[in-house]
Amino acid sequence: MRSSLSSFVEAMPAPVVLVDAEGRIHAESERWRRTFRVLVPNAGDTDSLFDLIRDDEGAWREAITRCLREHRTMRGAQRRIHFPGAGPRWVDWQLRPVAPAEASAEDAAATHALLYMADRTSERQTDRLRQQVEARFDTLLDTIQEGALLMDSDGVFRDCNDTVPEIFGRPRSEIIGSRFSDDKWNGLRSDGTPLANTEFPFWVAYYERKPVMGEVMGIYPPDAPPRWIRVNARPLFELDEDDPYGVFICFEDITDEQLKDEALQTSRDVLSSVLTSSLDGIVVYSAVRDTRGTIVDFECVLVNPQGEKLLKVSAEEIIGARMLDLLPEHADQGLFDAYVDVIRTGQPYEDELRLADTNGGMTWCQVMVVKIEDGIAVTFRDVSERREAAQAMSVANEKLEQRNRALRDFAYIASHDLQEPLRKISAFSNLVIQDYGDKFDDTGRHYLERMEDAARRMSQLISDLLVYSRITTRARPFEEVDLNAIVQNVLTDLSMRIKDVDGTVHVDDMPTIEADATQIRQLLQNLIGNALKFHRPDVPPEINVETAVINRHDLDNEVPVQANCTSVCRLRIADNGIGFESKYVDRIFTPFQRLHGRSEYEGTGMGLAICRRIVERHGGSIAVESVPDEGTTFTVWLPVRRTPSSNDAPSAPAQYDQSTTETILDE
């Protein structure tokens, strides 16, 4: 039996050795010899297991003893053992007891054990090396000042160093796990225009399968100005794989550098704008010196358009030319000596004289000269028409008003012209659906329907803009207006909507005021219509319209109404609708601002902006109070009477005329 067992062990392909309770080796496989015995070159064939491995603490001897005594298999993983002269190894092991073949099952007592060992040293060393490399890599990333990001093939950020949250202005928890195309990641090109997500350098590196180096882009932190970064992005590949499994992104914060460049460019642009738009003629000369350093002439290096006009010379003619050659009369007028004195002393020069031009003409100018390095900047201001300044200003104001009227007419005509292509888009999309609808799949029909819906919304936006712009440009004179009649007409117009939502509108007896009847009707229709539209689900809207006439002097000073009226009509429209948070009070009166998506409530976001403009055109004011899920109250103050000089009240302040194009695009 022992011979058969030994032969069996020696023939096994695995690293196995047969030992007894004393650790003597009775048989070993060829794999055992090649894997473990070779680690002890001087070991003899009669050496025990404990001659081959160090067992200072008796752990192996105890394991063999327990295996034989308890007659059970024992095993372990990644156990550290020492072979004399070979250093530590890590093995997975198993001890299985072996009983004599002649013993009965009841009396079987194990006298030998099969010890199986699998060398895991290389795997452990590889793991340790990988861990060390990863630890060093993490240490390196956390040490460098640049941000480092790892993005997977789905565009999800999987890891980053500590610099990234500092630059992005977001906590690590908001970065890791987010996708680069999420709404929170808004980018800018280097010229400040919006950067599409698909143009982000790291996404370009992924799709083009090649590194993107030194790309500059802006990124928006929450509630802060954009940060500018210079990005290097490199795709990461597995061995023998053509598609990257991710992208490693390294970037540096260049916000200060970018701001300096922008400031420098802005300074240059401002200087160029000043020179171009300046009403003063500006000429810059550099001094021309002889071999002794004496100034003998001045050479022109820059002239602005007004300078060309005053001197009757083109920039091509004067730049590079010498003053005494082109304008010798200036020396006769004492300007050459004055210029030399400015460079010599550094003191500015100023005088008023008749300045000669290249055509022999003379113009009264105020001449101002300052030193610039080894040259001068000369400013010529035409003062020949100073006495006619008041008349000229009146003429200029009239021209400006004519231009404004022309611009208003142009805006009206352009807005009407915009409606025609929209109608064609809508008409042709309807024809496509009717004639070719059966040839499109659901997605195609959905796209056509969305196109038609967008055309309708654009048409409504243009119409609302026309209404908004015509509040002052096409307004009617103020006259006596019975608010009772106005509100009854409004309720008649809204009767179907009131019935649809099972609403109730309570109206007080209302006064007669001096106003534009059409605009007041639109004001009431917008406010009551909003109250009907923004009602709570399953709660019928209930609207109360209350009025009161108040003496002007009894009003709170913070209520802005026209000062030259004696009494004010206070109009309140209160509802029990959905309401909104108070932080949105100012926002709701801005053009195109919406607190809800179009899928929830229809509209363009212009209604309340129109209301505010109407109220302010009438010399009054509008305010709102609201509580979420309880309701909203709009309060309007309108002058009841005004003096004849105030019949045309000022239009709405300019800050409320600014349309928010970004809001439209984001909806």
XYZ file of C-alpha atoms in Angstrom:
667
model
C 0.000 0.000 0.000
C 2.773 2.394 0.897
C 4.506 1.727 -2.364
C 1.290 2.285 -4.290
C 0.578 5.531 -2.441
C 4.112 6.756 -3.076
C 3.800 5.931 -6.742
C 0.461 7.746 -6.815
C 1.962 10.851 -5.195
C 4.983 10.868 -7.487
C 2.742 10.658 -10.524
C 0.491 13.559 -9.493
C 0.792 16.682 -11.692
C 0.188 18.988 -8.719
C 2.835 20.044 -6.149
C 2.078 17.363 -3.505
C 4.213 15.728 -0.817
C 3.407 12.743 1.460
C 4.551 13.266 5.067
C 4.106 11.447 8.347
C 3.488 12.844 11.827
C 7.186 13.690 12.258
C 7.297 15.542 9.004
C 9.351 12.897 7.201
C 8.825 12.952 3.461
C 7.796 9.580 2.034
C 6.966 10.670 -1.486
C 6.793 13.859 -3.495
C 5.551 14.771 -6.946
C 7.803 16.012 -9.707
C 5.967 19.373 -9.546
C 6.841 19.646 -5.820
C 10.524 19.032 -6.557
C 10.622 21.653 -9.318
C 8.656 24.208 -7.319
C 9.824 23.894 -3.710
C 12.741 21.437 -3.237
C 14.880 23.383 -5.724
C 14.628 26.329 -3.310
C 16.925 24.378 -0.939
C 19.731 23.153 -3.239
C 21.726 21.287 -0.533
C 18.773 19.355 0.840
C 19.065 15.551 0.797
C 16.365 13.137 -0.196
C 16.005 11.944 3.407
C 15.431 15.411 4.835
C 12.121 16.007 6.535
C 9.650 18.751 5.624
C 10.977 20.805 8.555
C 14.494 20.619 7.109
C 13.186 22.250 3.929
C 11.049 24.976 5.500
C 11.536 26.946 8.688
C 8.949 26.184 11.340
C 10.300 28.166 14.292
C 6.875 28.549 15.867
C 5.841 24.943 15.172
C 2.806 26.022 13.138
C 3.318 23.442 10.383
C 4.041 20.642 12.875
C 0.875 21.559 14.796
C -1.159 21.574 11.563
C 0.062 18.057 10.605
C -0.588 16.754 14.121
C -4.148 18.131 14.186
C -4.840 16.815 10.694
C -3.827 13.273 11.709
C -5.332 13.369 15.212
C -8.692 14.865 14.189
C -8.682 13.011 10.888
C -9.843 16.091 8.954
C -8.663 18.132 6.024
C -7.091 21.487 6.795
C -6.400 24.308 4.379
C -5.258 27.903 4.174
C -4.518 30.662 1.672
C -1.644 33.093 1.185
C 0.397 31.636 4.015
C 3.915 32.887 4.444
C 6.667 30.244 4.645
C 10.473 30.402 4.645
C 12.848 28.186 2.721
C 16.424 28.485 4.090
C 18.427 30.676 1.756
C 15.504 31.324 -0.558
C 13.518 33.918 1.350
C 9.785 34.009 2.040
C 7.149 32.461 -0.206
C 3.349 32.656 -0.103
C 1.336 29.524 -0.727
C -2.206 28.192 -0.768
C -2.087 24.836 1.068
C -4.160 21.813 1.997
C -3.497 18.906 4.387
C -5.502 15.726 3.800
C -5.110 12.709 6.232
C -4.326 9.290 4.723
C -5.147 6.007 6.612
C -3.505 2.581 5.983
C -5.386 0.550 3.429
C -5.554 -2.537 5.751
C -7.315 -0.655 8.575
C -11.064 -0.937 8.925
C -13.296 2.106 8.500
C -14.096 2.238 12.226
C -10.486 1.882 13.389
C -8.879 3.864 10.623
C -6.173 6.109 12.083
C -4.309 8.413 9.762
C -0.556 7.965 9.845
C 0.314 10.116 6.855
C -0.913 13.306 5.277
C -0.920 14.620 1.751
C 0.341 18.215 1.727
C -0.635 20.232 -1.320
C 1.046 23.589 -1.896
C 0.368 26.137 -4.662
C 2.964 28.890 -4.966
C 1.235 32.281 -4.957
C 4.386 34.341 -4.466
C 4.370 35.867 -7.953
C 0.704 36.776 -7.694
C 1.216 38.330 -4.278
C 4.254 40.246 -5.428
C 2.320 41.446 -8.466
C -0.547 42.586 -6.240
C 1.852 44.280 -3.861
C 3.618 45.960 -6.769
C 0.280 47.084 -8.220
C -0.771 48.439 -4.823
C 2.545 50.235 -4.443
C 2.245 51.710 -7.949
C -1.335 52.787 -7.270
C -0.344 54.283 -3.921
C 2.554 56.140 -5.517
C 0.295 57.257 -8.357
C -2.358 58.489 -5.910
C 0.338 60.264 -3.897
C 1.655 61.859 -7.067
C -1.811 63.022 -8.135
C -2.547 64.462 -4.702
C 0.830 66.214 -4.680
C 0.694 67.972 -8.041
C -1.084 71.298 -8.385
C -2.898 70.251 -11.572
C -6.313 68.640 -11.512
C -6.445 64.982 -12.555
C -9.607 63.165 -13.629
C -10.355 59.657 -14.839
C -13.335 59.308 -17.186
C -14.672 55.952 -18.354
C -15.964 55.042 -21.819
C -19.473 56.177 -20.877
C -18.291 59.680 -20.057
C -18.651 59.138 -16.286
C -16.001 60.595 -13.961
C -14.668 57.708 -11.866
C -11.843 59.272 -9.858
C -10.104 62.581 -9.278
C -7.423 64.100 -7.101
C -7.968 66.710 -4.393
C -7.187 69.597 -6.748
C -10.219 68.975 -8.965
C -12.884 69.981 -6.374
C -10.891 73.130 -5.589
C -10.813 74.190 -9.251
C -14.358 73.122 -10.125
C -15.848 74.617 -6.959
C -17.818 71.417 -6.310
C -17.462 68.743 -3.636
C -15.910 65.455 -4.673
C -19.276 63.705 -4.191
C -20.798 65.823 -6.986
C -17.944 65.058 -9.376
C -17.403 61.313 -8.959
C -20.231 59.415 -10.612
C -21.486 62.377 -12.657
C -21.428 62.358 -16.447
C -19.605 65.015 -18.434
C -22.788 65.772 -20.397
C -24.886 66.447 -17.263
C -26.502 69.883 -17.130
C -24.180 70.892 -14.290
C -21.139 70.866 -16.614
C -21.355 74.005 -18.745
C -18.335 74.874 -20.839
C -16.977 77.903 -22.680
C -14.684 78.157 -25.651
C -11.584 80.300 -25.294
C -13.432 83.149 -27.026
C -16.186 83.022 -24.367
C -18.903 81.388 -26.524
C -20.762 78.321 -25.196
C -18.920 75.026 -25.673
C -21.013 71.993 -26.602
C -20.486 68.940 -24.390
C -19.316 66.911 -27.373
C -16.534 69.466 -27.920
C -15.072 68.944 -24.445
C -11.375 68.039 -25.011
C -11.577 64.752 -23.085
C -14.594 63.593 -25.088
C -12.801 64.545 -28.323
C -9.784 62.504 -27.154
C -12.038 59.501 -26.536
C -13.736 59.596 -29.930
C -10.699 60.526 -32.017
C -8.577 57.914 -30.184
C -5.667 60.308 -29.817
C -4.358 62.745 -27.202
C -5.653 66.317 -27.066
C -3.043 68.643 -25.627
C -3.145 72.209 -24.374
C -6.821 72.946 -25.105
C -8.206 75.972 -23.233
C -11.803 75.915 -22.016
C -13.966 77.495 -19.342
C -16.020 75.563 -16.806
C -18.884 76.895 -14.672
C -18.750 76.307 -10.896
C -22.096 76.782 -9.104
C -22.866 80.396 -8.168
C -19.450 81.630 -9.276
C -17.706 83.059 -12.354
C -16.259 80.523 -14.808
C -12.874 78.960 -14.153
C -10.494 78.670 -17.102
C -8.434 75.513 -17.510
C -5.796 74.220 -19.941
C -6.541 70.567 -20.615
C -4.435 67.576 -21.659
C -6.523 64.476 -22.346
C -5.124 61.055 -23.247
C -7.200 57.963 -24.131
C -6.376 54.771 -22.196
C -6.213 51.402 -23.976
C -6.026 47.800 -22.834
C -3.353 45.697 -24.549
C -4.312 44.785 -28.124
C -7.569 46.793 -27.836
C -8.535 49.445 -30.391
C -11.222 51.123 -28.272
C -10.162 53.076 -25.177
C -11.602 52.036 -21.844
C -11.343 55.581 -20.536
C -9.576 58.932 -20.697
C -7.031 60.397 -18.293
C -7.471 64.155 -17.988
C -4.923 66.510 -16.509
C -5.590 70.243 -16.386
C -4.242 73.386 -14.794
C -6.162 76.393 -13.558
C -5.279 79.339 -15.804
C -8.089 81.629 -14.659
C -5.705 84.361 -13.514
C -3.732 84.084 -16.739
C -6.919 84.167 -18.801
C -8.285 87.131 -16.879
C -5.011 88.980 -17.412
C -5.140 88.213 -21.141
C -8.775 89.283 -21.268
C -7.983 92.446 -19.342
C -5.085 93.180 -21.694
C -7.235 92.522 -24.746
C -10.038 94.575 -23.236
C -7.561 97.379 -22.630
C -6.433 97.172 -26.241
C -10.019 97.060 -27.459
C -10.937 99.996 -25.256
C -7.936 101.951 -26.499
C -8.813 101.128 -30.096
C -12.446 102.015 -29.437
C -11.463 105.281 -27.780
C -9.189 106.201 -30.650
C -11.771 105.238 -33.247
C -14.785 106.801 -31.583
C -13.092 109.841 -30.093
C -14.443 113.156 -31.299
C -10.959 114.594 -30.795
C -8.245 114.206 -33.371
C -5.327 112.219 -31.941
C -1.863 112.004 -33.493
C 1.145 110.261 -31.964
C 4.615 111.428 -33.029
C 8.061 109.991 -32.295
C 11.042 112.321 -32.089
C 13.559 112.303 -34.944
C 17.068 113.119 -33.704
C 20.335 113.888 -35.442
C 23.716 112.359 -34.588
C 24.085 114.745 -31.641
C 20.710 113.764 -30.181
C 18.980 117.010 -31.107
C 15.334 116.771 -32.128
C 15.093 117.881 -35.744
C 11.609 116.617 -36.656
C 8.691 114.405 -35.618
C 7.525 111.265 -37.417
C 3.852 110.231 -37.214
C 3.242 106.699 -35.890
C -0.538 106.802 -35.285
C -3.558 108.872 -36.215
C -7.254 108.312 -35.468
C -10.122 108.969 -37.913
C -10.976 112.341 -36.384
C -7.332 113.368 -36.701
C -7.452 112.492 -40.414
C -10.588 114.602 -40.726
C -9.202 117.649 -38.927
C -5.859 117.594 -40.759
C -7.474 116.724 -44.117
C -5.095 113.817 -44.634
C -5.426 110.026 -44.803
C -3.698 107.637 -42.436
C -1.686 106.212 -45.363
C -0.318 109.671 -46.124
C 0.529 110.810 -42.596
C 1.812 107.642 -40.885
C 5.547 107.443 -41.491
C 5.681 111.003 -42.772
C 7.552 113.802 -41.038
C 5.643 116.739 -39.598
C 7.807 119.494 -41.142
C 7.429 117.935 -44.589
C 3.673 117.385 -44.446
C 2.555 120.265 -42.184
C 5.261 122.962 -42.194
C 2.642 125.507 -41.071
C 2.649 123.882 -37.612
C 6.255 124.999 -37.092
C 5.285 128.542 -38.091
C 2.501 128.386 -35.479
C 5.031 127.499 -32.798
C 3.916 123.882 -32.374
C 7.303 122.358 -33.260
C 9.045 124.261 -30.464
C 6.188 123.397 -28.086
C 6.533 119.689 -28.917
C 10.287 119.780 -28.308
C 9.741 121.532 -24.979
C 7.222 118.842 -23.863
C 9.793 116.090 -24.507
C 12.578 118.071 -22.825
C 10.638 119.026 -19.665
C 7.973 116.334 -19.511
C 5.354 119.034 -18.829
C 2.090 118.916 -20.829
C 1.265 121.695 -23.262
C -2.177 123.171 -23.957
C -3.284 126.039 -26.153
C -6.146 127.167 -28.381
C -5.205 128.261 -31.900
C -6.202 128.132 -35.532
C -4.778 124.882 -36.764
C -3.671 124.532 -40.373
C -4.565 121.428 -42.423
C -2.957 120.014 -45.571
C -5.502 121.769 -47.818
C -4.553 125.186 -46.501
C -7.671 125.495 -44.386
C -7.752 126.702 -40.790
C -9.848 125.364 -37.920
C -10.014 126.639 -34.394
C -8.760 123.797 -32.184
C -7.777 123.232 -28.617
C -4.366 121.533 -28.763
C -3.223 119.299 -25.888
C 0.223 117.615 -25.902
C 1.666 115.028 -23.474
C 4.971 113.136 -23.514
C 5.050 109.409 -24.381
C 8.567 107.958 -23.982
C 10.633 109.643 -26.722
C 7.581 111.049 -28.410
C 4.323 112.918 -27.899
C 0.572 112.383 -28.153
C -1.243 115.386 -29.611
C -4.995 115.861 -29.208
C -6.826 118.323 -31.432
C -10.327 119.323 -30.312
C -12.423 121.280 -32.756
C -13.893 124.249 -30.832
C -14.958 126.392 -33.780
C -18.629 125.673 -33.172
C -18.612 125.985 -29.416
C -21.004 128.899 -29.448
C -23.455 126.821 -31.439
C -23.225 123.846 -29.062
C -26.734 124.241 -27.689
C -28.259 124.376 -31.148
C -26.124 121.472 -32.325
C -27.212 119.402 -29.318
C -30.852 120.107 -30.093
C -30.324 118.982 -33.682
C -28.456 115.895 -32.509
C -31.254 114.998 -30.094
C -33.814 115.329 -32.850
C -31.740 113.082 -35.083
C -31.420 110.566 -32.253
C -35.182 110.581 -31.754
C -35.691 110.041 -35.478
C -33.322 107.105 -35.357
C -35.144 105.670 -32.353
C -38.459 105.986 -34.161
C -36.925 104.342 -37.198
C -35.565 101.552 -35.008
C -38.976 101.014 -33.407
C -40.629 100.894 -36.827
C -37.931 98.532 -38.030
C -38.449 96.234 -35.042
C -42.187 96.167 -35.694
C -41.756 95.394 -39.393
C -39.035 92.806 -38.727
C -41.191 91.054 -36.157
C -44.057 90.875 -38.646
C -41.705 89.578 -41.340
C -40.538 86.867 -38.948
C -44.070 85.527 -38.725
C -44.208 84.635 -42.432
C -41.423 81.960 -42.446
C -42.886 80.559 -39.231
C -46.265 80.203 -40.895
C -44.576 78.442 -43.813
C -42.728 76.096 -41.469
C -46.007 75.240 -39.756
C -47.870 74.854 -43.062
C -45.241 72.679 -44.701
C -44.820 70.496 -41.599
C -48.598 69.942 -41.649
C -48.396 69.026 -45.353
C -45.558 66.593 -44.676
C -47.559 64.930 -41.896
C -50.704 64.768 -44.034
C -49.066 63.608 -47.293
C -46.165 61.548 -46.034
C -47.159 60.705 -42.465
C -47.547 56.993 -43.226
C -43.936 56.869 -44.434
C -42.478 58.094 -41.139
C -41.990 56.055 -38.012
C -43.122 57.347 -34.622
C -39.820 59.157 -34.083
C -40.098 61.002 -37.401
C -43.656 62.076 -36.713
C -42.602 63.139 -33.223
C -39.860 65.341 -34.694
C -42.315 66.967 -37.123
C -44.805 67.590 -34.336
C -42.059 69.150 -32.203
C -41.027 71.344 -35.156
C -44.610 72.530 -35.614
C -44.949 73.157 -31.869
C -41.698 75.149 -31.872
C -42.976 77.279 -34.772
C -46.204 77.983 -32.884
C -44.282 78.923 -29.749
C -41.939 81.177 -31.733
C -44.921 82.879 -33.342
C -46.437 83.460 -29.902
C -43.120 84.814 -28.610
C -42.938 87.299 -31.480
C -46.538 88.355 -30.884
C -45.846 88.873 -27.182
C -42.715 90.848 -27.992
C -44.767 93.085 -30.270
C -47.278 93.658 -27.499
C -44.453 94.363 -25.066
C -42.704 96.845 -27.384
C -45.918 98.628 -28.406
C -46.973 99.445 -24.849
C -45.220 102.783 -25.202
C -44.640 103.093 -28.957
C -48.265 102.479 -30.024
C -50.028 103.549 -26.827
C -53.310 105.478 -26.844
C -53.862 108.739 -24.909
C -55.265 108.367 -21.412
C -59.018 108.841 -20.992
C -61.756 108.145 -18.479
C -62.002 104.339 -18.064
C -64.713 102.543 -16.093
C -62.932 99.570 -14.514
C -66.296 97.818 -13.956
C -66.891 97.659 -17.695
C -63.324 96.561 -18.351
C -63.389 93.704 -15.844
C -66.785 92.478 -17.122
C -65.398 92.308 -20.648
C -62.403 90.377 -19.325
C -64.622 87.886 -17.484
C -66.683 87.407 -20.654
C -63.507 86.607 -22.601
C -62.397 84.152 -19.893
C -65.805 82.572 -19.312
C -64.949 79.285 -21.035
C -61.731 78.934 -19.070
C -63.525 79.740 -15.813
C -66.097 77.061 -16.615
C -63.446 74.499 -17.567
C -61.662 74.801 -14.207
C -64.879 75.252 -12.194
C -63.536 78.609 -11.010
C -65.133 81.518 -9.205
C -64.260 85.219 -9.629
C -65.521 87.764 -7.064
C -65.272 91.414 -8.141
C -65.776 94.527 -5.990
C -67.404 97.672 -7.291
C -64.579 99.401 -9.163
C -63.843 103.120 -9.738
C -63.292 105.123 -12.885
C -59.677 106.143 -13.554
C -57.726 107.984 -16.203
C -55.945 105.355 -18.283
C -55.467 103.572 -21.614
C -58.534 101.281 -21.761
C -56.919 98.695 -24.053
C -53.855 98.315 -21.864
C -55.851 98.160 -18.622
C -57.989 95.416 -20.134
C -54.859 93.487 -21.051
C -53.483 94.017 -17.525
C -56.605 92.565 -15.880
C -56.898 89.747 -18.385
C -53.286 88.680 -17.773
C -53.603 88.774 -13.973
C -56.970 86.990 -13.774
C -55.932 84.543 -16.492
C -52.781 83.663 -14.538
C -54.847 83.044 -11.413
C -57.041 80.615 -13.382
C -54.101 78.894 -15.015
C -51.932 78.311 -11.945
C -54.515 76.600 -9.767
C -53.898 73.608 -7.532
C -54.957 70.182 -8.843
C -58.421 69.166 -7.646
C -58.916 72.586 -5.987
C -61.267 74.893 -7.922
C -59.701 78.336 -8.312
C -61.259 81.141 -6.301
C -60.240 84.680 -7.277
C -61.040 87.918 -5.440
C -60.669 91.269 -7.198
C -60.721 94.113 -4.675
C -60.256 97.846 -5.212
C -59.832 100.904 -3.034
C -59.140 104.587 -3.742
C -56.437 105.951 -1.428
C -55.164 109.470 -0.915
C -51.685 109.852 -2.367
C -50.276 111.180 0.915
C -51.554 108.153 2.862
C -49.472 105.748 0.815
C -46.310 104.157 2.081
C -43.282 106.039 0.758
C -41.940 102.777 -0.663
C -44.886 102.517 -3.090
C -43.593 104.150 -6.316
C -46.420 106.058 -8.001
C -46.480 109.219 -10.041
C -45.877 112.155 -7.701
C -48.269 114.610 -9.382
C -51.440 112.598 -8.754
C -53.730 113.252 -5.771
C -55.336 109.806 -5.362
C -54.386 106.252 -6.213
C -56.487 103.201 -7.103
C -55.255 100.090 -5.288
C -56.243 96.971 -7.191
C -55.745 93.510 -5.599
C -56.148 90.172 -7.395
C -55.879 87.297 -4.870
C -56.147 83.573 -5.661
C -55.887 80.215 -3.881
C -53.539 78.704 -6.465
C -50.172 76.969 -6.349
C -48.230 80.077 -5.289
C -44.441 80.285 -5.385
C -41.477 81.039 -3.130
C -40.771 84.675 -2.327
C -37.248 84.510 -3.768
C -38.795 84.480 -7.248
C -40.694 87.766 -6.800
C -38.393 89.843 -9.019
C -37.848 87.085 -11.536
C -41.487 86.659 -12.554
C -41.688 90.203 -13.969
C -38.683 89.680 -16.281
C -39.417 88.899 -19.953
C -39.405 85.186 -20.816
C -38.872 84.121 -17.195
C -40.889 81.050 -16.215
C -41.095 79.243 -12.878
C -42.588 76.136 -14.472
C -41.877 74.155 -17.612
C -44.018 74.372 -20.723
C -45.174 70.795 -20.166
C -46.847 71.896 -16.917
C -48.308 75.264 -17.898
C -48.626 76.932 -21.292
C -47.325 80.418 -22.024
C -44.232 82.330 -23.095
C -43.251 84.018 -19.842
C -44.145 87.498 -21.153
C -47.515 88.046 -19.414
C -46.281 89.563 -16.163
C -43.539 91.530 -17.947
C -46.279 93.111 -20.065
C -48.297 93.822 -16.901
C -45.391 95.594 -15.262
C -44.677 97.662 -18.364
C -48.349 98.696 -18.637
C -48.480 99.693 -14.973
C -45.274 101.720 -15.171
C -46.436 103.408 -18.373
C -49.455 104.579 -16.353
C -47.161 105.969 -13.650
C -48.024 103.229 -11.139
C -46.399 100.146 -9.680
C -47.100 96.447 -9.177
C -46.079 94.063 -6.388
C -46.773 90.446 -5.508
C -46.952 88.296 -2.393
C -47.167 84.522 -2.565
C -47.043 81.409 -0.387
C -46.480 77.986 -1.977
C -49.647 75.837 -2.047
C -51.708 78.669 -0.525
C -52.045 81.326 -3.210
C -50.803 84.583 -4.702
C -51.881 88.216 -4.377
C -50.958 90.864 -6.963
C -51.311 94.489 -5.855
C -51.442 97.233 -8.482
C -51.350 100.969 -7.723
C -52.641 103.249 -10.510
C -53.128 107.031 -10.398
C -56.816 107.929 -10.536
C -56.171 111.396 -11.998
C -53.065 113.178 -13.195
C -52.193 116.635 -14.455
C -52.301 117.197 -18.255
C -48.493 117.318 -18.398
C -48.274 113.747 -17.146
C -50.617 112.234 -19.735
C -47.692 110.362 -21.224
C -46.029 108.726 -18.262
C -42.477 107.439 -18.623
C -42.000 104.028 -20.125
C -40.827 101.100 -18.065
C -37.257 101.302 -16.779
C -34.628 99.933 -19.130
C -33.648 97.063 -16.806
C -37.018 95.432 -17.404
C -36.600 95.665 -21.180
C -33.794 93.125 -21.276
C -34.939 89.839 -22.781
C -33.315 86.755 -21.315
C -32.388 84.719 -24.362
C -30.547 82.091 -22.287
C -33.753 81.337 -20.389
C -35.575 80.703 -23.665
C -32.854 78.347 -24.843
C -32.803 76.455 -21.564
C -36.544 75.788 -21.496
